[in-house]
Amino acid sequence: MNWTRQYPGWAMFAAMIGLLLFLWGMAVPLAAAPAPIGPAAEQFADGARITVGLTLIAGTAGVLIGVLAGLGKLSSFWPLRWLCDSYVWLIRGTPLLLQILFVWLAFPSIMPEGIELSDFACAAIALSLNIGAYNTECVRAGILAVPHGQVEAARALGLTPLQTFMDVVLPQSMRVALPALANNLASLVKDSSLAYAISVVELTMVGYRVQAESYQPIPVFITIAAIYLILTTAFTTLTAALEAQLDVGQKR
Amino acid sequence: MSSDGTLRTIIETRKVDKRFGTFHALKDVSATFYEGQVTAIVGPSGSGKSTFLRTLNRLETHDSGEIVIDGIVLNDNLKNLDAIRREVGMVFQSFNLFSHLSILRNVALAPMRVRKMSREAAESKALNLLERVGLKNQAAKYPVQLSGGQQQRVAIARALAMDPKVLLFDEPTSALDPEMVNEVLAVMRELAYSGITMLVVTHEMGFAREVADRIIFFDEGVILEDTTPESFFSNPDHDRAKAFLSQVRHGF
Ligand SMILES: Nc1ncnc2c1ncn2[C@@H]1O[C@H](COP(=O)(O)OP(=O)(O)OP(=O)(O)O)[C@@H](O)[C@H]1O
Ligand SMILES: [Mg+2]
């Protein structure tokens, strides 16, 4: 995508506007489609918004978790390192579906009395923890790729360790980590479909319901697939543009 | 040198000792450096020149002995370290410019973060310093777009932006193509005459002879000679220094 590289600012803007227009406008053309699609247009739009909502929430939380746990894995304080290692090992070694079910079934008994989590919140938590573990590895690799001379220069200038991290190490490590993080985000769009198991009415669940009522799986699943493709394309454009933006000063 | 001709001590090291594992890199090094003095530190590879310089702003920690910089004791006290790093600038062999920041931001970052200057003030100061090293017209570029000599001049401007009392140079021209060495030496010469205290690890004997007030010859972790350029180059006391000089004269 050459255009994305050349005008990253515009590409990001276009992808975001496109996504918003699509989420809130798709019901209009879909409604004009013949049954079983037309009558269920609003349901498709609702499902897509839930899918995108899950992706954005878990995607954002997952980056935060990834940065914190990635740092933790590089810490010189071994209990912290051990904690972060165990977290990644646990999440990457078990199925996402199990993690979603676990949060949904186990959290209510762990949480203090009076706090109730919605199905959506449970799915968002499980997905955040999941993508966070995969992000941890990317962030760690990114931080390790920052040349030590950059840290020395910042420290010699009098920047504190926190300033050195925020102003120098993090931006440079993101340039390395971003392609992998973007990949994880694209997977998340699709992985969020597993939330159907705890009755979150996201896109795949909508498809399942509509075809169950109409007995016409083929048009319904083609529509669902098309919506997923448009969503993943929008997210990929967004992250590719962000990469191009961060690439500034790297090579030229 | 102060107006009445007495020398004011700016750096004092007493019996500074440093080991890397079993390797004894610095052996009870004691030396006093005075304000305004330009000291060239020379010696064979592996003799501890860089290690000595790097203990002065704690990029390496010394094992024993005492380092006092402008009356502040260099130890584990972070307050002292911050104060010292604000007064001591460093220029590295490999420049270590922040690759994700423009030239202007490279120079303005530390004044903004450490001295809490406003962005406008820091950037206008940065532009003045870039003008001083002859690179004002490159302010908007990124480090990779500059030649090695230009990058090293930016690195000098970046160190100067903190108004340091002392500038440490670790082989500032060793990574440069021969035709770029002179532009960097010219900037350093101008600095030396401006009265800033400089400690310069260098293999440029011509520069050392012309600009330095004092030559320190390191060998196997000790200061073997500490004298004026005239006496060092015409008639060194130790055979090791004679051997070093004859090797330098015949090229490496
Ligand atoms: N971080 C380190 N770990 C282990 N050994 C080190 C480390 N840094 C330096 N040394 C060793 O200490 C010795 C002195 O190194 P130093 O870099 O001070 O030498 P130098 O005089 O600057 O040499 P050069 O002219 O090659 O730069 C060398 O033998 C080097 O291998
Ligand atoms: Mg060295």
mmCIF file of C-alpha atoms in Angstrom, chain A residues 146-161 163-164 166-173 175 245-252, chain B residues 54 57 59-60 78 81-82 85-86 88-90 92 94-101 105-106 109-110 113-114 116 142-145 158-159 162:
data_model
loop_
_atom_site.group_PDB
_atom_site.id
_atom_site.type_symbol
_atom_site.label_atom_id
_atom_site.label_comp_id
_atom_site.label_asym_id
_atom_site.label_seq_id
_atom_site.Cartn_x
_atom_site.Cartn_y
_atom_site.Cartn_z
ATOM 1 C CA VAL A 146 17.119 -0.084 21.055
ATOM 2 C CA PRO A 147 20.892 0.459 20.976
ATOM 3 C CA HIS A 148 22.403 0.945 24.437
ATOM 4 C CA GLY A 149 24.142 4.116 23.262
ATOM 5 C CA GLN A 150 20.741 5.811 23.053
ATOM 6 C CA VAL A 151 20.127 5.152 26.734
ATOM 7 C CA GLU A 152 23.627 6.267 27.665
ATOM 8 C CA ALA A 153 23.229 9.506 25.745
ATOM 9 C CA ALA A 154 19.928 10.250 27.489
ATOM 10 C CA ARG A 155 21.312 9.438 30.939
ATOM 11 C CA ALA A 156 24.464 11.475 30.310
ATOM 12 C CA LEU A 157 22.249 14.466 29.471
ATOM 13 C CA GLY A 158 20.603 14.153 32.861
ATOM 14 C CA LEU A 159 17.286 12.579 31.867
ATOM 15 C CA THR A 160 15.807 10.408 34.611
ATOM 16 C CA PRO A 161 15.264 6.687 33.969
ATOM 17 C CA GLN A 163 12.184 10.226 31.021
ATOM 18 C CA THR A 164 14.742 8.107 29.211
ATOM 19 C CA MET A 166 9.270 7.603 27.738
ATOM 20 C CA ASP A 167 11.209 9.950 25.444
ATOM 21 C CA VAL A 168 13.793 7.646 23.932
ATOM 22 C CA VAL A 169 13.374 3.910 24.537
ATOM 23 C CA LEU A 170 9.610 3.555 24.134
ATOM 24 C CA PRO A 171 9.242 5.480 20.846
ATOM 25 C CA GLN A 172 12.211 3.677 19.335
ATOM 26 C CA SER A 173 11.077 0.253 20.519
ATOM 27 C CA ARG A 175 9.081 1.321 15.681
ATOM 28 C CA GLN A 245 4.412 7.732 10.634
ATOM 29 C CA LEU A 246 6.829 6.250 13.191
ATOM 30 C CA ASP A 247 9.299 5.260 10.514
ATOM 31 C CA VAL A 248 10.283 8.857 10.060
ATOM 32 C CA GLY A 249 14.033 9.309 10.479
ATOM 33 C CA GLN A 250 14.702 5.600 10.191
ATOM 34 C CA LYS A 251 15.803 5.232 6.608
ATOM 35 C CA ARG A 252 15.803 7.638 3.735
ATOM 36 C CA ARG B 54 32.728 7.058 31.931
ATOM 37 C CA ASN B 57 29.426 10.745 34.937
ATOM 38 C CA LEU B 59 28.024 5.506 33.054
ATOM 39 C CA GLU B 60 30.348 3.095 34.859
ATOM 40 C CA LEU B 78 20.665 10.083 43.037
ATOM 41 C CA LEU B 81 24.177 12.132 40.332
ATOM 42 C CA ASP B 82 21.459 14.311 38.784
ATOM 43 C CA ARG B 85 25.017 14.956 35.054
ATOM 44 C CA ARG B 86 23.611 18.439 34.620
ATOM 45 C CA VAL B 88 28.960 17.250 32.824
ATOM 46 C CA GLY B 89 28.213 16.768 29.139
ATOM 47 C CA MET B 90 29.438 13.862 27.067
ATOM 48 C CA PHE B 92 30.453 9.739 22.223
ATOM 49 C CA SER B 94 29.328 6.850 17.794
ATOM 50 C CA PHE B 95 27.414 10.168 18.233
ATOM 51 C CA ASN B 96 24.347 8.445 19.744
ATOM 52 C CA LEU B 97 21.924 11.047 18.424
ATOM 53 C CA PHE B 98 18.304 10.121 19.153
ATOM 54 C CA SER B 99 17.367 8.553 15.838
ATOM 55 C CA HIS B 100 13.617 9.170 16.143
ATOM 56 C CA LEU B 101 13.938 12.908 16.783
ATOM 57 C CA ARG B 105 14.493 18.129 18.998
ATOM 58 C CA ASN B 106 17.701 16.229 19.724
ATOM 59 C CA LEU B 109 15.082 17.604 24.535
ATOM 60 C CA ALA B 110 17.328 17.763 27.607
ATOM 61 C CA ARG B 113 13.028 17.705 30.324
ATOM 62 C CA VAL B 114 15.856 18.366 32.750
ATOM 63 C CA LYS B 116 12.105 22.383 32.496
ATOM 64 C CA TYR B 142 16.791 13.549 11.075
ATOM 65 C CA PRO B 143 20.147 12.119 12.195
ATOM 66 C CA VAL B 144 20.334 9.497 9.409
ATOM 67 C CA GLN B 145 20.153 12.265 6.829
ATOM 68 C CA ARG B 158 23.227 18.732 22.226
ATOM 69 C CA ALA B 159 25.740 18.454 25.066
ATOM 70 C CA MET B 162 22.673 21.809 29.097
#
